[in-house]
Amino acid sequence: MNTPLSTFIRDIEFLTLENYPGRVARCHFSLADYRDDCFHEIGIIIPEHLVHAVPKRRAEYLAGRCLAQRLLAPLGFTDFILLPGEDRAPQWPPGIAGALSHNAHIALCAVHGEPGQGGVGLDVETLMSSVSVQELWSNIVGVEECDRLRCQPQAFNLLLTLTFSAKESLFKALYPQVRRYFDFLDACIMAIDEQNGHLN
């Protein structure tokens, strides 16, 4: 029998990432099938800051929290409810580092035991259009960095989207330690290793 949650959340996958010591999950979710009742199915209430939010925002939040529950339960946190802190950042259980991301239809979550491992960041983005690239590039990369990206064989909108995503991931990994916001221009892509899929 389908429930509101099983109709809303689809295709949960558990992924393995090279050199990552933790667990990662991804799901697809259907905004058209989102219902507020889905929150009750996983035992959490709609947070105060989302009570008056549009359904899209509540759906994205719920999809990420559903994945977090799936990943935290095997680590002994079966009843843990991942709430946002005053800074809206997820408040992970003691000794756990984690990250969440979503776009219009996909949610991602990663968690690992924190001691000695540092933080984790991940991000999923929709490919930027050429119009968005022209409007946003100077907020994401500096002039030299922009020139470096434009020298690559790949399309600039792909590389700018990738750069945005990498910097967003870096922020998520570092924020729990530094507890301050920093700008996209505070980090710089120095090299792209296309063959191995690495950025420096």
PDB file of C-alpha atoms in Angstrom:
ATOM      1  CA  MET A   1       0.000   0.000   0.000  1.00  0.00           C
ATOM      2  CA  ASN A   2       1.355   3.399  -0.941  1.00  0.00           C
ATOM      3  CA  THR A   3       1.567   6.069   1.725  1.00  0.00           C
ATOM      4  CA  PRO A   4       1.973   9.799   1.110  1.00  0.00           C
ATOM      5  CA  LEU A   5       5.682   9.479   1.925  1.00  0.00           C
ATOM      6  CA  SER A   6       6.324   6.509  -0.378  1.00  0.00           C
ATOM      7  CA  THR A   7       4.631   8.369  -3.221  1.00  0.00           C
ATOM      8  CA  PHE A   8       6.613  11.540  -2.516  1.00  0.00           C
ATOM      9  CA  ILE A   9      10.073   9.963  -1.986  1.00  0.00           C
ATOM     10  CA  ARG A  10      11.248   7.671  -4.788  1.00  0.00           C
ATOM     11  CA  ASP A  11      14.325   5.654  -5.659  1.00  0.00           C
ATOM     12  CA  ILE A  12      16.415   5.895  -2.487  1.00  0.00           C
ATOM     13  CA  GLU A  13      19.964   4.816  -3.362  1.00  0.00           C
ATOM     14  CA  PHE A  14      22.968   4.298  -1.100  1.00  0.00           C
ATOM     15  CA  LEU A  15      26.160   5.439  -2.794  1.00  0.00           C
ATOM     16  CA  THR A  16      29.868   4.842  -2.292  1.00  0.00           C
ATOM     17  CA  LEU A  17      32.204   7.778  -2.830  1.00  0.00           C
ATOM     18  CA  GLU A  18      35.924   7.293  -3.374  1.00  0.00           C
ATOM     19  CA  ASN A  19      37.965   7.979  -0.206  1.00  0.00           C
ATOM     20  CA  TYR A  20      34.892   8.960   1.808  1.00  0.00           C
ATOM     21  CA  PRO A  21      34.669   7.059   5.119  1.00  0.00           C
ATOM     22  CA  GLY A  22      30.939   7.539   5.616  1.00  0.00           C
ATOM     23  CA  ARG A  23      27.616   6.773   3.992  1.00  0.00           C
ATOM     24  CA  VAL A  24      25.809   8.691   1.256  1.00  0.00           C
ATOM     25  CA  ALA A  25      22.186   8.471   0.136  1.00  0.00           C
ATOM     26  CA  ARG A  26      20.337   9.992  -2.788  1.00  0.00           C
ATOM     27  CA  CYS A  27      16.643  10.071  -3.628  1.00  0.00           C
ATOM     28  CA  HIS A  28      14.295  11.546  -6.163  1.00  0.00           C
ATOM     29  CA  PHE A  29      11.215  13.299  -4.853  1.00  0.00           C
ATOM     30  CA  SER A  30       8.019  14.462  -6.497  1.00  0.00           C
ATOM     31  CA  LEU A  31       6.873  17.944  -5.600  1.00  0.00           C
ATOM     32  CA  ALA A  32       3.481  17.150  -7.135  1.00  0.00           C
ATOM     33  CA  ASP A  33       3.058  14.334  -4.578  1.00  0.00           C
ATOM     34  CA  TYR A  34       4.238  16.276  -1.527  1.00  0.00           C
ATOM     35  CA  ARG A  35       1.772  16.481   1.372  1.00  0.00           C
ATOM     36  CA  ASP A  36       2.363  17.954   4.814  1.00  0.00           C
ATOM     37  CA  ASP A  37       1.286  14.561   6.219  1.00  0.00           C
ATOM     38  CA  CYS A  38       4.634  13.187   5.029  1.00  0.00           C
ATOM     39  CA  PHE A  39       6.327  14.936   7.965  1.00  0.00           C
ATOM     40  CA  HIS A  40       4.237  12.930  10.420  1.00  0.00           C
ATOM     41  CA  GLU A  41       5.185   9.666   8.721  1.00  0.00           C
ATOM     42  CA  ILE A  42       8.827  10.122   9.692  1.00  0.00           C
ATOM     43  CA  GLY A  43       7.994  11.481  13.128  1.00  0.00           C
ATOM     44  CA  ILE A  44       8.960  15.126  12.797  1.00  0.00           C
ATOM     45  CA  ILE A  45       7.014  18.340  12.859  1.00  0.00           C
ATOM     46  CA  ILE A  46       7.295  21.117  10.325  1.00  0.00           C
ATOM     47  CA  PRO A  47       9.881  23.532  11.741  1.00  0.00           C
ATOM     48  CA  GLU A  48       8.678  26.986  12.665  1.00  0.00           C
ATOM     49  CA  HIS A  49      10.686  28.686   9.923  1.00  0.00           C
ATOM     50  CA  LEU A  50       8.893  26.554   7.296  1.00  0.00           C
ATOM     51  CA  VAL A  51       5.319  26.828   8.577  1.00  0.00           C
ATOM     52  CA  HIS A  52       4.514  29.604   6.104  1.00  0.00           C
ATOM     53  CA  ALA A  53       7.015  28.538   3.433  1.00  0.00           C
ATOM     54  CA  VAL A  54       5.896  27.431  -0.005  1.00  0.00           C
ATOM     55  CA  PRO A  55       5.342  23.662  -0.406  1.00  0.00           C
ATOM     56  CA  LYS A  56       8.473  23.386  -2.579  1.00  0.00           C
ATOM     57  CA  ARG A  57      10.677  24.529   0.312  1.00  0.00           C
ATOM     58  CA  ARG A  58       8.985  22.140   2.780  1.00  0.00           C
ATOM     59  CA  ALA A  59       9.324  19.276   0.289  1.00  0.00           C
ATOM     60  CA  GLU A  60      13.065  19.872  -0.163  1.00  0.00           C
ATOM     61  CA  TYR A  61      13.585  20.047   3.593  1.00  0.00           C
ATOM     62  CA  LEU A  62      11.636  16.839   4.178  1.00  0.00           C
ATOM     63  CA  ALA A  63      13.465  14.867   1.480  1.00  0.00           C
ATOM     64  CA  GLY A  64      16.831  15.701   3.040  1.00  0.00           C
ATOM     65  CA  ARG A  65      15.651  14.823   6.561  1.00  0.00           C
ATOM     66  CA  CYS A  66      14.235  11.524   5.345  1.00  0.00           C
ATOM     67  CA  LEU A  67      17.654  10.562   3.960  1.00  0.00           C
ATOM     68  CA  ALA A  68      19.372  11.735   7.145  1.00  0.00           C
ATOM     69  CA  GLN A  69      17.141   9.424   9.198  1.00  0.00           C
ATOM     70  CA  ARG A  70      18.013   6.479   6.944  1.00  0.00           C
ATOM     71  CA  LEU A  71      21.749   7.125   7.311  1.00  0.00           C
ATOM     72  CA  LEU A  72      21.788   7.923  11.034  1.00  0.00           C
ATOM     73  CA  ALA A  73      19.728   4.929  12.201  1.00  0.00           C
ATOM     74  CA  PRO A  74      22.472   2.312  11.538  1.00  0.00           C
ATOM     75  CA  LEU A  75      24.884   4.538  13.483  1.00  0.00           C
ATOM     76  CA  GLY A  76      22.699   4.233  16.576  1.00  0.00           C
ATOM     77  CA  PHE A  77      20.620   7.396  16.179  1.00  0.00           C
ATOM     78  CA  THR A  78      17.280   5.751  15.489  1.00  0.00           C
ATOM     79  CA  ASP A  79      15.099   8.455  17.027  1.00  0.00           C
ATOM     80  CA  PHE A  80      17.252  11.457  16.215  1.00  0.00           C
ATOM     81  CA  ILE A  81      15.469  14.413  14.637  1.00  0.00           C
ATOM     82  CA  LEU A  82      17.789  16.587  12.567  1.00  0.00           C
ATOM     83  CA  LEU A  83      16.802  20.137  13.385  1.00  0.00           C
ATOM     84  CA  PRO A  84      18.256  23.425  12.163  1.00  0.00           C
ATOM     85  CA  GLY A  85      20.210  25.606  14.575  1.00  0.00           C
ATOM     86  CA  GLU A  86      19.891  29.350  14.980  1.00  0.00           C
ATOM     87  CA  ASP A  87      22.045  29.734  11.863  1.00  0.00           C
ATOM     88  CA  ARG A  88      19.718  27.289  10.013  1.00  0.00           C
ATOM     89  CA  ALA A  89      22.603  24.804   9.644  1.00  0.00           C
ATOM     90  CA  PRO A  90      21.654  21.181  10.433  1.00  0.00           C
ATOM     91  CA  GLN A  91      22.527  20.190  14.009  1.00  0.00           C
ATOM     92  CA  TRP A  92      24.035  16.714  13.638  1.00  0.00           C
ATOM     93  CA  PRO A  93      24.321  14.291  16.571  1.00  0.00           C
ATOM     94  CA  PRO A  94      27.458  14.459  18.737  1.00  0.00           C
ATOM     95  CA  GLY A  95      30.415  12.844  16.990  1.00  0.00           C
ATOM     96  CA  ILE A  96      28.745  12.905  13.568  1.00  0.00           C
ATOM     97  CA  ALA A  97      29.529  15.139  10.597  1.00  0.00           C
ATOM     98  CA  GLY A  98      27.002  15.442   7.824  1.00  0.00           C
ATOM     99  CA  ALA A  99      25.766  17.449   4.879  1.00  0.00           C
ATOM    100  CA  LEU A 100      22.533  17.830   2.936  1.00  0.00           C
ATOM    101  CA  SER A 101      21.744  19.156  -0.519  1.00  0.00           C
ATOM    102  CA  HIS A 102      18.840  19.245  -2.933  1.00  0.00           C
ATOM    103  CA  ASN A 103      17.710  20.689  -6.204  1.00  0.00           C
ATOM    104  CA  ALA A 104      14.239  20.615  -7.727  1.00  0.00           C
ATOM    105  CA  HIS A 105      13.869  16.813  -7.714  1.00  0.00           C
ATOM    106  CA  ILE A 106      16.938  15.244  -6.051  1.00  0.00           C
ATOM    107  CA  ALA A 107      18.119  15.193  -2.440  1.00  0.00           C
ATOM    108  CA  LEU A 108      21.516  14.053  -1.146  1.00  0.00           C
ATOM    109  CA  CYS A 109      22.800  13.334   2.341  1.00  0.00           C
ATOM    110  CA  ALA A 110      26.217  12.239   3.627  1.00  0.00           C
ATOM    111  CA  VAL A 111      27.196  11.315   7.201  1.00  0.00           C
ATOM    112  CA  HIS A 112      30.269   9.932   8.931  1.00  0.00           C
ATOM    113  CA  GLY A 113      31.799   9.585  12.369  1.00  0.00           C
ATOM    114  CA  GLU A 114      33.626  12.847  12.936  1.00  0.00           C
ATOM    115  CA  PRO A 115      36.711  12.131  15.117  1.00  0.00           C
ATOM    116  CA  GLY A 116      39.816  12.726  13.029  1.00  0.00           C
ATOM    117  CA  GLN A 117      37.857  12.853   9.769  1.00  0.00           C
ATOM    118  CA  GLY A 118      36.880  16.523   9.516  1.00  0.00           C
ATOM    119  CA  GLY A 119      33.691  17.737   7.899  1.00  0.00           C
ATOM    120  CA  VAL A 120      31.892  16.759   4.727  1.00  0.00           C
ATOM    121  CA  GLY A 121      30.316  18.861   2.020  1.00  0.00           C
ATOM    122  CA  LEU A 122      28.210  17.921  -0.957  1.00  0.00           C
ATOM    123  CA  ASP A 123      25.982  19.729  -3.377  1.00  0.00           C
ATOM    124  CA  VAL A 124      23.647  18.991  -6.259  1.00  0.00           C
ATOM    125  CA  GLU A 125      22.890  21.721  -8.790  1.00  0.00           C
ATOM    126  CA  THR A 126      20.873  22.241 -11.931  1.00  0.00           C
ATOM    127  CA  LEU A 127      23.051  23.254 -14.878  1.00  0.00           C
ATOM    128  CA  MET A 128      23.201  27.045 -15.176  1.00  0.00           C
ATOM    129  CA  SER A 129      21.775  28.618 -18.307  1.00  0.00           C
ATOM    130  CA  SER A 130      23.875  30.997 -20.383  1.00  0.00           C
ATOM    131  CA  VAL A 131      21.745  33.875 -19.075  1.00  0.00           C
ATOM    132  CA  SER A 132      22.415  32.866 -15.449  1.00  0.00           C
ATOM    133  CA  VAL A 133      26.120  32.548 -16.200  1.00  0.00           C
ATOM    134  CA  GLN A 134      26.315  36.128 -17.467  1.00  0.00           C
ATOM    135  CA  GLU A 135      24.443  37.417 -14.428  1.00  0.00           C
ATOM    136  CA  LEU A 136      26.243  35.375 -11.767  1.00  0.00           C
ATOM    137  CA  TRP A 137      29.802  34.537 -12.817  1.00  0.00           C
ATOM    138  CA  SER A 138      31.445  37.505 -11.060  1.00  0.00           C
ATOM    139  CA  ASN A 139      29.845  36.467  -7.751  1.00  0.00           C
ATOM    140  CA  ILE A 140      31.257  32.939  -8.080  1.00  0.00           C
ATOM    141  CA  VAL A 141      34.746  33.336  -9.559  1.00  0.00           C
ATOM    142  CA  GLY A 142      37.385  36.043  -9.779  1.00  0.00           C
ATOM    143  CA  VAL A 143      38.705  37.306 -13.100  1.00  0.00           C
ATOM    144  CA  GLU A 144      41.789  35.032 -13.160  1.00  0.00           C
ATOM    145  CA  GLU A 145      39.703  32.051 -12.126  1.00  0.00           C
ATOM    146  CA  CYS A 146      37.182  32.880 -14.848  1.00  0.00           C
ATOM    147  CA  ASP A 147      39.975  32.993 -17.436  1.00  0.00           C
ATOM    148  CA  ARG A 148      41.249  29.628 -16.188  1.00  0.00           C
ATOM    149  CA  LEU A 149      37.803  28.085 -16.637  1.00  0.00           C
ATOM    150  CA  ARG A 150      37.313  29.601 -20.084  1.00  0.00           C
ATOM    151  CA  CYS A 151      40.572  27.965 -21.239  1.00  0.00           C
ATOM    152  CA  GLN A 152      39.124  24.514 -20.575  1.00  0.00           C
ATOM    153  CA  PRO A 153      37.566  22.457 -23.389  1.00  0.00           C
ATOM    154  CA  GLN A 154      34.254  22.022 -21.545  1.00  0.00           C
ATOM    155  CA  ALA A 155      31.389  24.497 -21.845  1.00  0.00           C
ATOM    156  CA  PHE A 156      31.786  27.476 -19.526  1.00  0.00           C
ATOM    157  CA  ASN A 157      28.275  27.125 -18.064  1.00  0.00           C
ATOM    158  CA  LEU A 158      29.093  23.526 -17.079  1.00  0.00           C
ATOM    159  CA  LEU A 159      32.372  24.551 -15.448  1.00  0.00           C
ATOM    160  CA  LEU A 160      30.813  27.500 -13.641  1.00  0.00           C
ATOM    161  CA  THR A 161      28.042  25.272 -12.295  1.00  0.00           C
ATOM    162  CA  LEU A 162      30.673  22.765 -11.177  1.00  0.00           C
ATOM    163  CA  THR A 163      32.721  25.523  -9.538  1.00  0.00           C
ATOM    164  CA  PHE A 164      29.673  26.885  -7.724  1.00  0.00           C
ATOM    165  CA  SER A 165      28.859  23.384  -6.498  1.00  0.00           C
ATOM    166  CA  ALA A 166      32.439  22.712  -5.372  1.00  0.00           C
ATOM    167  CA  LYS A 167      32.581  25.962  -3.413  1.00  0.00           C
ATOM    168  CA  GLU A 168      29.179  25.310  -1.864  1.00  0.00           C
ATOM    169  CA  SER A 169      30.436  21.859  -0.804  1.00  0.00           C
ATOM    170  CA  LEU A 170      33.588  23.391   0.671  1.00  0.00           C
ATOM    171  CA  PHE A 171      31.508  25.843   2.675  1.00  0.00           C
ATOM    172  CA  LYS A 172      29.345  23.032   4.064  1.00  0.00           C
ATOM    173  CA  ALA A 173      32.425  21.032   5.055  1.00  0.00           C
ATOM    174  CA  LEU A 174      34.158  23.955   6.782  1.00  0.00           C
ATOM    175  CA  TYR A 175      31.279  25.867   8.351  1.00  0.00           C
ATOM    176  CA  PRO A 176      30.789  23.546  11.368  1.00  0.00           C
ATOM    177  CA  GLN A 177      34.427  24.172  12.310  1.00  0.00           C
ATOM    178  CA  VAL A 178      34.832  27.879  11.511  1.00  0.00           C
ATOM    179  CA  ARG A 179      31.248  28.956  12.340  1.00  0.00           C
ATOM    180  CA  ARG A 180      31.338  31.912  10.022  1.00  0.00           C
ATOM    181  CA  TYR A 181      30.106  32.585   6.528  1.00  0.00           C
ATOM    182  CA  PHE A 182      32.584  33.229   3.769  1.00  0.00           C
ATOM    183  CA  ASP A 183      32.274  34.341   0.189  1.00  0.00           C
ATOM    184  CA  PHE A 184      32.540  32.306  -3.008  1.00  0.00           C
ATOM    185  CA  LEU A 185      35.496  34.494  -3.914  1.00  0.00           C
ATOM    186  CA  ASP A 186      37.348  33.356  -0.765  1.00  0.00           C
ATOM    187  CA  ALA A 187      38.045  30.018  -2.480  1.00  0.00           C
ATOM    188  CA  CYS A 188      39.600  29.559  -5.913  1.00  0.00           C
ATOM    189  CA  ILE A 189      39.768  26.682  -8.405  1.00  0.00           C
ATOM    190  CA  MET A 190      43.462  26.333  -9.249  1.00  0.00           C
ATOM    191  CA  ALA A 191      43.385  23.265 -11.502  1.00  0.00           C
ATOM    192  CA  ILE A 192      40.921  20.818 -13.048  1.00  0.00           C
ATOM    193  CA  ASP A 193      41.855  17.152 -13.433  1.00  0.00           C
ATOM    194  CA  GLU A 194      39.180  16.015 -15.868  1.00  0.00           C
ATOM    195  CA  GLN A 195      40.531  12.477 -16.195  1.00  0.00           C
ATOM    196  CA  ASN A 196      40.205  11.751 -12.470  1.00  0.00           C
ATOM    197  CA  GLY A 197      37.305  14.091 -11.795  1.00  0.00           C
ATOM    198  CA  HIS A 198      39.243  16.197  -9.279  1.00  0.00           C
ATOM    199  CA  LEU A 199      39.474  19.912  -8.618  1.00  0.00           C
ATOM    200  CA  ASN A 200      42.284  21.701  -6.799  1.00  0.00           C
TER     201      ASN A 200
END
